[in-house]
Amino acid sequence: MFESLFEFLFKYRLLLFQEGDFSFTSPWPWAIGLIVAAALAVPSALTYTAARGDSTAADRGIMGGLRLGALSIVVFCLLQPTLIITSVVPQRNFVGILIDDSRSMTIADQDGRQRSEFVTRNFTGEESELLNQLAERFTLRFFRFSNSTQRLGDVSELEYRGSRTEIGPALVRAQEELAGVPLSGLILITDGADNSGEALAESLLPLQAASTPVYTIGLGEEALSPDIQVSRVEIPRSVLVGASLVVDVIIAQRGFRGRTVQLVVEDEGRIIASQDVELKRDGEPVVARVRFEADEAGPRLLQFRIPLQPGERVGRNNMREVLLNVRDEREKILYFEGEPRWEVKFLLRAVGDDENLQVVLLQRSAENKFKRMNVDDGEELAAGFPKTREELFKYRGLVLGSVEASFFTHDQLNMIADFVSERGGGLLLLGGRKAFREGGYEGTPIAQVMPVFMDDELSDGSGPYFAEVEVRPTRSGLTHPAIQLGKDETALEEAWETLPAVTSLNPISKLKPGATALLEAAVGRGSAKQIVLAYHRFGRGKAIVLPIQDSWFWQMSADVSVDDQRHETFWRQLLRWLIDGVPHGVVVETDRERVEVGESVELRATVSDSAFMEVNNALVSAFIEGPSGPPLERRMEWTVDEDGVYGAAFVPTEPGLYEIRVEATRGAGSLGTGSTFVHVTESDEEYFDAGMRRTTLERVADETGGRFYTPETVSNLPEDISLTGAGVTLTEERDLWDMPFLLLLLMSLVGGEWIYRHARGLI
Amino acid sequence: MRAFASLPVILSLMLTSASGHLPLPETSADQPVRASNPVREPTRFFGAPPMPAAQELPHHPAFREYYFSRVAYTGYARGWGRGFGRGGASWAIDYPKADQIFLSFIDRLLSNLDAYEWQHPVLLDDPELRRFPYLYALEVGYMNLTPPEVVGLRGFLLAGGFLVIDDFWGPNEWANFEYQMEQVLPGYPIVDLSLSHEIFSTFYEITELLQVPNHSNGINSIYGGSTAECYGCLPQVKGIYDERGRLMVVINFNTDLGDAWEWADDPYYPLKFSTYAYEMGVNMILYAMSH
């Protein structure tokens, strides 16, 4: 509306005024013009001054001003005002047209029609006005883009089957293809839902450098409504079998405000969890926490699904499929205890049935006398606590009980710190009379690793600290998998509230920055609370503290039923969490866990030796086994960029699950193996966040000097490219003296003077 | 007995250096108990030596990691079995001297163990029983558990507690004990523990089962007398496992470890029996606290 009005009044579109230069093209010099103006103005002024009649000074001023204004417009027109613009030379320049060929173009949200119909309507057939206008001015080159970018002979070849929308690479590719010709600009026709994962700014740099404007046409609605989408599933890629999982599922929606929907988790057709989720305001995401156990080993394809709701615009974004590698491995944890304690018995008893945990016990039963349990052979720990990195780092978790810091050599203390920070192991520090400050750990390397400060705020200073603590989960703890003793938050809180009190000898109440407390207890001494379970990441690993000394009472108390499994569950979950994510010597990763047939999968293996020093001269091979056929072997090469990192790639040829097993050797010795999985299937990524991304497209246009259009405004595009595009251009002058606005203004001034006179009785 | 050949030496040194006076726990109220791990006052009764009053303790009533908890059970013998001093009860044989001397040795043999130094009798129907996961019971041939005691002991064992049985002899006493345990743990068989069982090597390596005699038989044995209290009885160590194969009860049958603990300070009592009894005592404690 504004643009139309502007064009009516000023003869040309606003864009011309923005892009062009203003000038007077009158053959007369400026001075003559001024003299003529003065010659006209001065007699007028004198006349008004002399022939006063009944007029007042104000009347004469107003009428004189109106008259002078009218004369000024005449003079302005006589000076021949002109707009000097630069426009491209017709048919001398090229324009690249990039059309989104991905699946999201089939979403029907353009007045009930598919987004792709805009392309069909405007770029196919001889009657297409937009195409004809562009073709009149430019030589057109078409491209299709989705996962890749290709030249397009005919727009009717578009299939809209691409699994991704990669805008940045598409722009770069088109610019490269048209590098040798005068290029006025690129037209990008898409919904803008870029999911390439690459930074768009980098792709725009060459376009900015070459001054190639990009004109973007956004298709589709910005916000699909009504629609529900399972936006994201926060789940580890790999867990031990039997692990308790608390999975965050982020659900976005529009049009279903306040409604309760059911979130279902399926493992290959078997429902393993379901939860009701109350949706909030439109556009506000909801986080649903689902609890379930990974009870079957192997790669599991889990589906997180919300049943299709009536009227939903897109159904395929109601389900997310994630790949979870459930490992049936036996992980070794070293538990070093400095004295005979019941905690030992009940801890070992709690995890004794867990086939995936091997808790190796080293217990000092008397001075210089050690007891070993669950060792692999007679050599293991025969000399007591490990003295070398190789010996210690073969464990994935380390539990330190009530043992004084002075027991360890300085090298051993450093080694324990390195176990966490460099090896990436899990360290659990238990409470006791020889633990924490009471064990002399202040100022040691282990104090650095701890997630807490060894303060004494809780102690009354009159002697050794002692507190009976009723343990409660913190806000963070309610959702943490390590302390899940109930099916939901209510059951979890009740489970902890009904456990008997235990005791602590270690006054721990201050978290380090970045640390998280999961369990705590009020001890009635000010507002500070006894920290019962806290952790933080430290280097590559994590450190956890549990400064209580008799969790075994959760098993033995007369208030707890003999069949109660809370003590067992707590310890099993805690130790599993301790070693969760702890790396092996060979770690294999892929750039994506889900790809389509024909898409390249990048493999990355990190190789370390037994002391967890990165190895650059290893022989690393990847064995890739698909759903059928023999395993494929790929040699992995050191990437040079990073120590110990090897890379390779492969292209899956059939849908299904691919297992990638990597073996690393150095000399005659094996450095270990690692494995991961990739799911090869048709991608549905295009249906998520499928609304038109106006901001992305506007940004592309703004940063390259182009403009953003919708199907409603796209009719101006051909002329805009002519005026603002690059390439071979010419300069042209456009007269402004005949703008309707000037005429209207002149008439207003003259008419205004007449009306004034009439009103004042000066005629 | 390969490991810890030093135990007889320690025993000998303690006996000689103390000139017959073992370092018994101080019974005076002036001498507070060690309070490195203070918290809760254990059950005290039955003629136990006077304990320091709670307000005389430096900080809190005592709570220690290990208590040598003697089971004060209801028995047949000599009237109602709970009254120590009421004509005696079978549970209290050798009490409290055996407990005290045993604990004084444990303090030296297991110097890392935070053990409560005093005798510590407990009732099987006391809800606090499960605070003390190690129980010691003797003369169980005269045990006659009440229903609440049966329930209490069953819960204790199935929850993870450990029971050591000692000093009962012959088929009659065995039959009574077997009957009592059938009430406590019906369907849980009593099985032999061979010398290859870990309880015989947890700390000390025990390669031979000895019949530990009572005090008088021990002294007589020096002159060729029998160590047995019944004709032809041989020492046996048996056990009861839970359904997951975890040892809950250790039964020292036809032997009297308690007397060897009690009379370890008697220079006439043969050292080999005291040594064996202490080795078994230490092994049973460490096994109970780690298995």
Short mmCIF file of N, CA, C and O in Angstrom, two decimals, chain B residues 40 137 246:
data_model
loop_
_atom_site.label_atom_id
_atom_site.label_comp_id
_atom_site.label_asym_id
_atom_site.label_seq_id
_atom_site.Cartn_x
_atom_site.Cartn_y
_atom_site.Cartn_z
N ARG B 40 26.35 -42.57 68.68
CA ARG B 40 25.16 -43.17 69.25
C ARG B 40 25.57 -44.11 70.36
O ARG B 40 26.51 -44.88 70.22
N ALA B 137 27.11 -65.38 69.10
CA ALA B 137 26.24 -66.12 70.03
C ALA B 137 26.92 -67.44 70.39
O ALA B 137 27.55 -68.07 69.53
N ARG B 246 25.46 -65.91 49.62
CA ARG B 246 26.25 -65.08 50.53
C ARG B 246 26.17 -65.67 51.93
O ARG B 246 25.07 -65.96 52.42
#
